PDB file of C-alpha atoms in Angstrom:
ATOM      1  CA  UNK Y   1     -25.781-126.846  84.826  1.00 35.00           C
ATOM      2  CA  UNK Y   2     -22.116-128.270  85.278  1.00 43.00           C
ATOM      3  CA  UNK Y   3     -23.268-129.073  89.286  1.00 42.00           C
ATOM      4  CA  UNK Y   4     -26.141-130.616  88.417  1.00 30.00           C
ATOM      5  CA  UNK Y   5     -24.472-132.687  85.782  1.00 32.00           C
ATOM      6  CA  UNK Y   6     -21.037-133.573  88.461  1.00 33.00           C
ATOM      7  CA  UNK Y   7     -24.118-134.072  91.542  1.00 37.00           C
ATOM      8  CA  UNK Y   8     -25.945-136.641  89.254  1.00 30.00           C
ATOM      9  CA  UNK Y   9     -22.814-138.344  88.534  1.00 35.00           C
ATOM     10  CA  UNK Y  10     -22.020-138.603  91.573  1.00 37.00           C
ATOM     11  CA  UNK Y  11     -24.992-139.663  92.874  1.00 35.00           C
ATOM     12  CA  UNK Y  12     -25.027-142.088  89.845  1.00 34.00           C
ATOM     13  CA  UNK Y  13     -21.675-143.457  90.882  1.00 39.00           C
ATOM     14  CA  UNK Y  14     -22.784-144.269  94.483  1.00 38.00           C
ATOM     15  CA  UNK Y  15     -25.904-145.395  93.701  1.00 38.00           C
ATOM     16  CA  UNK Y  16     -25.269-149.220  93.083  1.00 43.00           C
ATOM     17  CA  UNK Y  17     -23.676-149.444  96.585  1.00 38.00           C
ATOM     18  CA  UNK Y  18     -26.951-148.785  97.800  1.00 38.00           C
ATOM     19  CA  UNK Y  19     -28.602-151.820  97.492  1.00 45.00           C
ATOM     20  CA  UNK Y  20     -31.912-151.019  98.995  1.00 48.00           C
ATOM     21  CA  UNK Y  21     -33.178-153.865  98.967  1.00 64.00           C
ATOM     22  CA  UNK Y  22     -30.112-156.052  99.977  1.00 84.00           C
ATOM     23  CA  UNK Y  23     -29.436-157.859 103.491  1.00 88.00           C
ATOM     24  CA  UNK Y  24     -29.580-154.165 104.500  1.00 90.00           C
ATOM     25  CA  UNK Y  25     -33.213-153.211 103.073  1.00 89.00           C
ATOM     26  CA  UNK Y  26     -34.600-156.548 104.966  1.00 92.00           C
ATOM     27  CA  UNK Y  27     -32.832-155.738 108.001  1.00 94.00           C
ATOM     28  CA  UNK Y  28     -34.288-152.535 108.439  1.00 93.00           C
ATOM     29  CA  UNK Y  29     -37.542-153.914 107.867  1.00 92.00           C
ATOM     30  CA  UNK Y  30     -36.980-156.484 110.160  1.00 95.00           C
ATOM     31  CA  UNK Y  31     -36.407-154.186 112.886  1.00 95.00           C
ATOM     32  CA  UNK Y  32     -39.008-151.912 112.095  1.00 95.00           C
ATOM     33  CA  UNK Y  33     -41.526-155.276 112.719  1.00 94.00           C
ATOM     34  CA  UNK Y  34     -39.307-155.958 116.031  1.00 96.00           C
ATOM     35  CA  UNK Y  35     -40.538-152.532 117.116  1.00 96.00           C
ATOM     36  CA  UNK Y  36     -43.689-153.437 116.448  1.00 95.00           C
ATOM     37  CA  UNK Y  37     -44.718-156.634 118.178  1.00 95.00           C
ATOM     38  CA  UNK Y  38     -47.352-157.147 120.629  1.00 95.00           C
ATOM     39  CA  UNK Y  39     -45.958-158.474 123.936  1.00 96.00           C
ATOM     40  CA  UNK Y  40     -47.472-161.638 122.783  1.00 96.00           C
ATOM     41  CA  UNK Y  41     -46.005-161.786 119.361  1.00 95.00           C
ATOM     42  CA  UNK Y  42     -42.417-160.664 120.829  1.00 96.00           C
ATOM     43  CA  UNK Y  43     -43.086-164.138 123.392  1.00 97.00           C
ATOM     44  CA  UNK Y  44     -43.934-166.131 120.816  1.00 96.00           C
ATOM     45  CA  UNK Y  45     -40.752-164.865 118.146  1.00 96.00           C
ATOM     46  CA  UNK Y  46     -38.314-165.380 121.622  1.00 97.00           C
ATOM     47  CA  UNK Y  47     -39.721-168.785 122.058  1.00 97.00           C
ATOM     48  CA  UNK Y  48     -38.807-169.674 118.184  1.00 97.00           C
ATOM     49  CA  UNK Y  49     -35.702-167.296 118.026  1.00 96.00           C
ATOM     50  CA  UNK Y  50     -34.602-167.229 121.984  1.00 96.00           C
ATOM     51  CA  UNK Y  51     -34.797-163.787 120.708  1.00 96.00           C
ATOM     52  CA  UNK Y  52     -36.613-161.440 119.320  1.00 95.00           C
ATOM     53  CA  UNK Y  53     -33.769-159.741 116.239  1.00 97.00           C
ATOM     54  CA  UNK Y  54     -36.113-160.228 113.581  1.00 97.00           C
ATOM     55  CA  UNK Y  55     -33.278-157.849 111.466  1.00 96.00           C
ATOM     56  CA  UNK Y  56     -30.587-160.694 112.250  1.00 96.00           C
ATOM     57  CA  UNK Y  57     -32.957-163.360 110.387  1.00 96.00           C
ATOM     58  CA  UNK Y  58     -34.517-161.238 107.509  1.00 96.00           C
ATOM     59  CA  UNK Y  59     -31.926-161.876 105.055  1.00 94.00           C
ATOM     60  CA  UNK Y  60     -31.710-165.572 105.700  1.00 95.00           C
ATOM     61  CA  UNK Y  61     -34.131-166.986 102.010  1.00 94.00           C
ATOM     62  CA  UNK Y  62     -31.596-164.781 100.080  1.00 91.00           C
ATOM     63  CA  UNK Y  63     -28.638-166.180 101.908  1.00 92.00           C
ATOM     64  CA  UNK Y  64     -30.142-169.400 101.485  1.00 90.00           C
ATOM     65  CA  UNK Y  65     -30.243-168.518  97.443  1.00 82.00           C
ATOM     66  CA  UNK Y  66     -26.455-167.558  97.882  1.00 82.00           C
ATOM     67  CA  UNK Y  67     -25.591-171.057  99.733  1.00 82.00           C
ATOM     68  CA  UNK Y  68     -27.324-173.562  96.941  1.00 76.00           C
ATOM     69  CA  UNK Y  69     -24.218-172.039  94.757  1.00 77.00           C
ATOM     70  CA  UNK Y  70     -21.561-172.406  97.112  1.00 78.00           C
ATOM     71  CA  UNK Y  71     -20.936-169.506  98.686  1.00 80.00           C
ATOM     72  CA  UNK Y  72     -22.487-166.294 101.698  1.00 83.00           C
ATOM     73  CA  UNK Y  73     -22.913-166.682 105.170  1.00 87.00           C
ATOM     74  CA  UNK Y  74     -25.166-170.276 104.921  1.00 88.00           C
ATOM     75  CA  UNK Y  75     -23.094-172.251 102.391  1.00 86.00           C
ATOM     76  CA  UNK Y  76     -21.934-174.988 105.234  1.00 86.00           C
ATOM     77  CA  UNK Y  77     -25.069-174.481 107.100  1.00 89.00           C
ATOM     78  CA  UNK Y  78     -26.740-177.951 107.635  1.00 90.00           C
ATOM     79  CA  UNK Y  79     -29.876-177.107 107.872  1.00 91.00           C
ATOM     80  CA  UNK Y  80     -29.954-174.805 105.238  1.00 91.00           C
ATOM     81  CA  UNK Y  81     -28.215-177.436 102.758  1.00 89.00           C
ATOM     82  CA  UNK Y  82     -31.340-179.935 103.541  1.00 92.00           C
ATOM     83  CA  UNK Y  83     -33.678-177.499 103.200  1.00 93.00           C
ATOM     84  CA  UNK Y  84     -32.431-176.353  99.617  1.00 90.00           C
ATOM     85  CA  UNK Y  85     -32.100-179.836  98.940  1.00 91.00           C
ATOM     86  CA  UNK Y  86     -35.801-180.792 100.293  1.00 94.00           C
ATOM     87  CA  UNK Y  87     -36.783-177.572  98.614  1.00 94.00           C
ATOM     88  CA  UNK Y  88     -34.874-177.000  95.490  1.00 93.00           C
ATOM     89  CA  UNK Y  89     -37.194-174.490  93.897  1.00 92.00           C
ATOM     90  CA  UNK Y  90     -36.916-172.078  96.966  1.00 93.00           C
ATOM     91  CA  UNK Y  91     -35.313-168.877  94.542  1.00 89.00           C
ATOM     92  CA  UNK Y  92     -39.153-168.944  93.003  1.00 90.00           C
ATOM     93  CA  UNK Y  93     -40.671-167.947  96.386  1.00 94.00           C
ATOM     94  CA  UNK Y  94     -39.679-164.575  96.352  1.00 91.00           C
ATOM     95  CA  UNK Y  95     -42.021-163.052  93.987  1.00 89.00           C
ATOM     96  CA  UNK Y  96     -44.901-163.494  91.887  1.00 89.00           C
ATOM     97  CA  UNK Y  97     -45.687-163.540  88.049  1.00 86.00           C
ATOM     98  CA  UNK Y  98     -48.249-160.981  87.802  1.00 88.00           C
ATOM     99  CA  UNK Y  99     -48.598-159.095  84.911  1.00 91.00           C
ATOM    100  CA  UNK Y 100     -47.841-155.238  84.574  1.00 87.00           C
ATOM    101  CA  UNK Y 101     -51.688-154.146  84.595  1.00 86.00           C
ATOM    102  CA  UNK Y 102     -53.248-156.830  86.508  1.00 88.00           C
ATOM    103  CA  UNK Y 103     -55.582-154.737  88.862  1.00 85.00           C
ATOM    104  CA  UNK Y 104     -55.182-157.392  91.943  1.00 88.00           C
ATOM    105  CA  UNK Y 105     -53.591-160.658  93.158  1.00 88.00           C
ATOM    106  CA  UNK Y 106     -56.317-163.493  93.464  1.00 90.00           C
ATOM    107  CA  UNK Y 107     -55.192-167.220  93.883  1.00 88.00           C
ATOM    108  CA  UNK Y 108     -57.335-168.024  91.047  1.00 88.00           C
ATOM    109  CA  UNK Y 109     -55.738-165.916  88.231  1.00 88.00           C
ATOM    110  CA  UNK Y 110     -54.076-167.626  85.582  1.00 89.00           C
ATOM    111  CA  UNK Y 111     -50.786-166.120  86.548  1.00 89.00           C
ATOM    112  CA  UNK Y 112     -50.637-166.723  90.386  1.00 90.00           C
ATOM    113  CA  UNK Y 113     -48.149-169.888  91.420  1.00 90.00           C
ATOM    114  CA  UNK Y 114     -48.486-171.734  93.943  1.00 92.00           C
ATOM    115  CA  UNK Y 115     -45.445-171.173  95.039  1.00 93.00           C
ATOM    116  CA  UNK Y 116     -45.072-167.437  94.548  1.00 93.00           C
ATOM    117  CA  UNK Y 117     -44.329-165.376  97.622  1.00 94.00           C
ATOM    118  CA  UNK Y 118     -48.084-164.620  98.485  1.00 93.00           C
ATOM    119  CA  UNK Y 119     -48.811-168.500  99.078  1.00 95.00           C
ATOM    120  CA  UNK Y 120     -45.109-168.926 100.796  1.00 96.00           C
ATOM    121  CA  UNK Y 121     -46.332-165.994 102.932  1.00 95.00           C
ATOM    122  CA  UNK Y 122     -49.572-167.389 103.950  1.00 95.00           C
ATOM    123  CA  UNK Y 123     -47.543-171.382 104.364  1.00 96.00           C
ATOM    124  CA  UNK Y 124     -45.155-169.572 107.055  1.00 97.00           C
ATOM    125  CA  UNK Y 125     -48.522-168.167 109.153  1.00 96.00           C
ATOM    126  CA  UNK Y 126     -50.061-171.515 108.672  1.00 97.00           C
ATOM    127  CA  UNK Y 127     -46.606-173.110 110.362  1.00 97.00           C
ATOM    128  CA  UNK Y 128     -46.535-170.638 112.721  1.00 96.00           C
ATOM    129  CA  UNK Y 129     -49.823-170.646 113.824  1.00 96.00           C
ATOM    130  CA  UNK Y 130     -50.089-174.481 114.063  1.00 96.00           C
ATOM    131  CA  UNK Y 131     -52.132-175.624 110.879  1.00 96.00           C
ATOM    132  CA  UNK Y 132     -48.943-176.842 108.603  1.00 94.00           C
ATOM    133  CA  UNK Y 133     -46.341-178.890 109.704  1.00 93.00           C
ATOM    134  CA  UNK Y 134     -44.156-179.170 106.643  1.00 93.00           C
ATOM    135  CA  UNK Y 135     -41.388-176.821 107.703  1.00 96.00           C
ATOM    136  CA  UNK Y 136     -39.816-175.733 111.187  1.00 96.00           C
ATOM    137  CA  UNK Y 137     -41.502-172.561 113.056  1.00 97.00           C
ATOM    138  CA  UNK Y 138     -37.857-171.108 112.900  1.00 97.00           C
ATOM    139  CA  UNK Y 139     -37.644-171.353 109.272  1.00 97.00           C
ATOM    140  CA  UNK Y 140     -41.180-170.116 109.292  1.00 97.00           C
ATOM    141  CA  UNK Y 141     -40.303-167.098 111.147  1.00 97.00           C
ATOM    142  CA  UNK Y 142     -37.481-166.998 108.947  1.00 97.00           C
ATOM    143  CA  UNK Y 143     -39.719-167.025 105.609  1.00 97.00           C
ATOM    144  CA  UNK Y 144     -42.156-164.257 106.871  1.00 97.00           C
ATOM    145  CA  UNK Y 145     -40.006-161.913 107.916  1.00 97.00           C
ATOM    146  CA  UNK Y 146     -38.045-162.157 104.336  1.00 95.00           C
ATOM    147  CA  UNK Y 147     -40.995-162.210 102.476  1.00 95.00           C
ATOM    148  CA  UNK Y 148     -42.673-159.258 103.812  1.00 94.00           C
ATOM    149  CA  UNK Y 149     -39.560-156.995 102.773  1.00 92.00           C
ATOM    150  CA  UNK Y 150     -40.195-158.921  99.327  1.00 91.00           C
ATOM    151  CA  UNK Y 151     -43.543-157.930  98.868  1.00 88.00           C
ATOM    152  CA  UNK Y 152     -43.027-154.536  99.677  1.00 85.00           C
ATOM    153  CA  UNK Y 153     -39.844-154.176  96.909  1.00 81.00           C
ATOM    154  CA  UNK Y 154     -41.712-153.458  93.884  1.00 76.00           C
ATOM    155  CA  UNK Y 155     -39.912-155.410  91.337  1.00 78.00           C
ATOM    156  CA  UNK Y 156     -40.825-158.280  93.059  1.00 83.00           C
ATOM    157  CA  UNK Y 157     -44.905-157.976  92.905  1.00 84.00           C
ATOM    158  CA  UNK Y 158     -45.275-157.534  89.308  1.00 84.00           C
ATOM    159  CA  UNK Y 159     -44.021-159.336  86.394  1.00 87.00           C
ATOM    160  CA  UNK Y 160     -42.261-157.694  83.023  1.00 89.00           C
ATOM    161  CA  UNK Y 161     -43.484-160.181  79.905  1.00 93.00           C
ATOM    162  CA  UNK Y 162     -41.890-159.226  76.821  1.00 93.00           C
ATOM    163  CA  UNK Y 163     -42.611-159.640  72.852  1.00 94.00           C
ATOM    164  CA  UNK Y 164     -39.680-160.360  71.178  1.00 92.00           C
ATOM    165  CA  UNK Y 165     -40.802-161.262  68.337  1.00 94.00           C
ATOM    166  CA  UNK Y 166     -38.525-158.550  66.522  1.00 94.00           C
ATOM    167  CA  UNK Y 167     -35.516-159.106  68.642  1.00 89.00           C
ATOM    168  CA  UNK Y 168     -34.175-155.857  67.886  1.00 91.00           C
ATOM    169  CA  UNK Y 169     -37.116-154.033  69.428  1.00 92.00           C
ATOM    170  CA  UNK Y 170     -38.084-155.927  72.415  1.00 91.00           C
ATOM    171  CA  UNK Y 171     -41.784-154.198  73.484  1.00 93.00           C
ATOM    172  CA  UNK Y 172     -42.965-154.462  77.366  1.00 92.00           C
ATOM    173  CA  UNK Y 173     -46.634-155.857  77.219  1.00 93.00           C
ATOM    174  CA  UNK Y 174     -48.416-154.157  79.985  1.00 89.00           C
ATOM    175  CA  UNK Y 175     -52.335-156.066  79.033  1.00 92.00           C
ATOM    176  CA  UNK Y 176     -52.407-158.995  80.964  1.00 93.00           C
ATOM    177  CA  UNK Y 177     -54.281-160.371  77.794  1.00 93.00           C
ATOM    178  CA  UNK Y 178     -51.604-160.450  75.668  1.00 94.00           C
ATOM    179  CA  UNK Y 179     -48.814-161.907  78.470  1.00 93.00           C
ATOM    180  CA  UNK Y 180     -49.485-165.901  78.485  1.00 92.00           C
ATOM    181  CA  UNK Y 181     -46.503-167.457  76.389  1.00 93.00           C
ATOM    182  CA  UNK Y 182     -43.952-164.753  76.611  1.00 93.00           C
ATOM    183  CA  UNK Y 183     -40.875-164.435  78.547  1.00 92.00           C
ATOM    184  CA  UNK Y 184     -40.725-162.643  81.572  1.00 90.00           C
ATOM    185  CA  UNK Y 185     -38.432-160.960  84.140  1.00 88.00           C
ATOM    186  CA  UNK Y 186     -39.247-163.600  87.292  1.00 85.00           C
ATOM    187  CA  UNK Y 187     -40.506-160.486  89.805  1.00 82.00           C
ATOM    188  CA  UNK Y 188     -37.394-158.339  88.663  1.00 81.00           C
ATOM    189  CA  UNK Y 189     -35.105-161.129  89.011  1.00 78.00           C
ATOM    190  CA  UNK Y 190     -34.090-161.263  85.776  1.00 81.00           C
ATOM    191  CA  UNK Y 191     -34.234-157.958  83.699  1.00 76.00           C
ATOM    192  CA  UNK Y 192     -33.461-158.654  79.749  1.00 66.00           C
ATOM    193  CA  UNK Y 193     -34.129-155.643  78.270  1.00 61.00           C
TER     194      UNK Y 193
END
């Protein structure tokens, strides 16, 4: 009992170095699609990138989240000060507002934004494969790199709403039905409770 007590401590006490979904998460799913292109998709990503180190660009939205406060790799990057200025809502992007218990995503459901990181996802194809214009193919490339590692951390595709109507007991709803009008965790962003 007394190792399994010191291993989970110690385990415990390492465990928020681990970050698994930090700059090092995204990078390693950034390589893992570098590994994966087609010969035509690895042209196309050199002709954006003049490379193809999808892991050296996956981390760029959250850096981008870091630089509109001041501070990270970006904060005196020009271009990413005009886009957080053109785009000031960009920190929304990386996840959705789905209820715990909603059975699917559709555009239509009451919860969906549009500008959660399913239609952010589906803006950076339509850059990239020529039918928006609003952004840069870079910054495309950029987005859909980031927001696949989003979609696939699971905080970030479902939503916590909470009653709090007795502050003191905080309750998770987990029917969709009862959800509109109560706070939420943004995607896991902001845990309360």
């Amino acid at each position: 009992m007394r190792r399994l007590v010191l291993g989970l401590s110690a385990a415990l006490a390492i465990a928020p170095l681990a970050r698994p979904w930090g700059a090092e998460g995204h990078a390693a799913i950034g390589l893992v699609a570098e590994q994966n292109l087609s010969p035509e998709a690895r042209r196309h990503v050199e002709q954006i990138l003049g490379n193809a180190d999808l892991a050296a660009i996956a981390s760029w939205m959250d850096e981008l989240r870091a630089a509109s406060g001041g501070f990270g790799p970006l904060a005196g990057n020009v271009v990413a000060r005009q886009f957080a200025k053109r785009f000031p809502h960009s920190d929304r992007w990386h996840y959705d507002d789905l209820p715990l218990g909603e059975a699917e995503y559709r555009d239509d459901d009451p919860f969906a934004r549009k500008d959660d990181v399913v239609h952010e996802l589906n803006r950076s194809i339509d850059v990239l494969e020529g039918r928006e214009t609003d952004i840069s193919p870079r910054i495309a490339l950029y987005m859909l790199v980031h927001f696949v590692g989003d979609l696939h951390q699971p905080l970030h595709v479902a939503c916590g709403f909470y009653d709090v109507s007795d502050p003191a007991h905080p309750r998770l709803l987990t029917d969709p039905a009862e959800c509109a009008g109560h706070p939420d965790d943004k995607g896991g962003n902001v845990l309360r409770f």
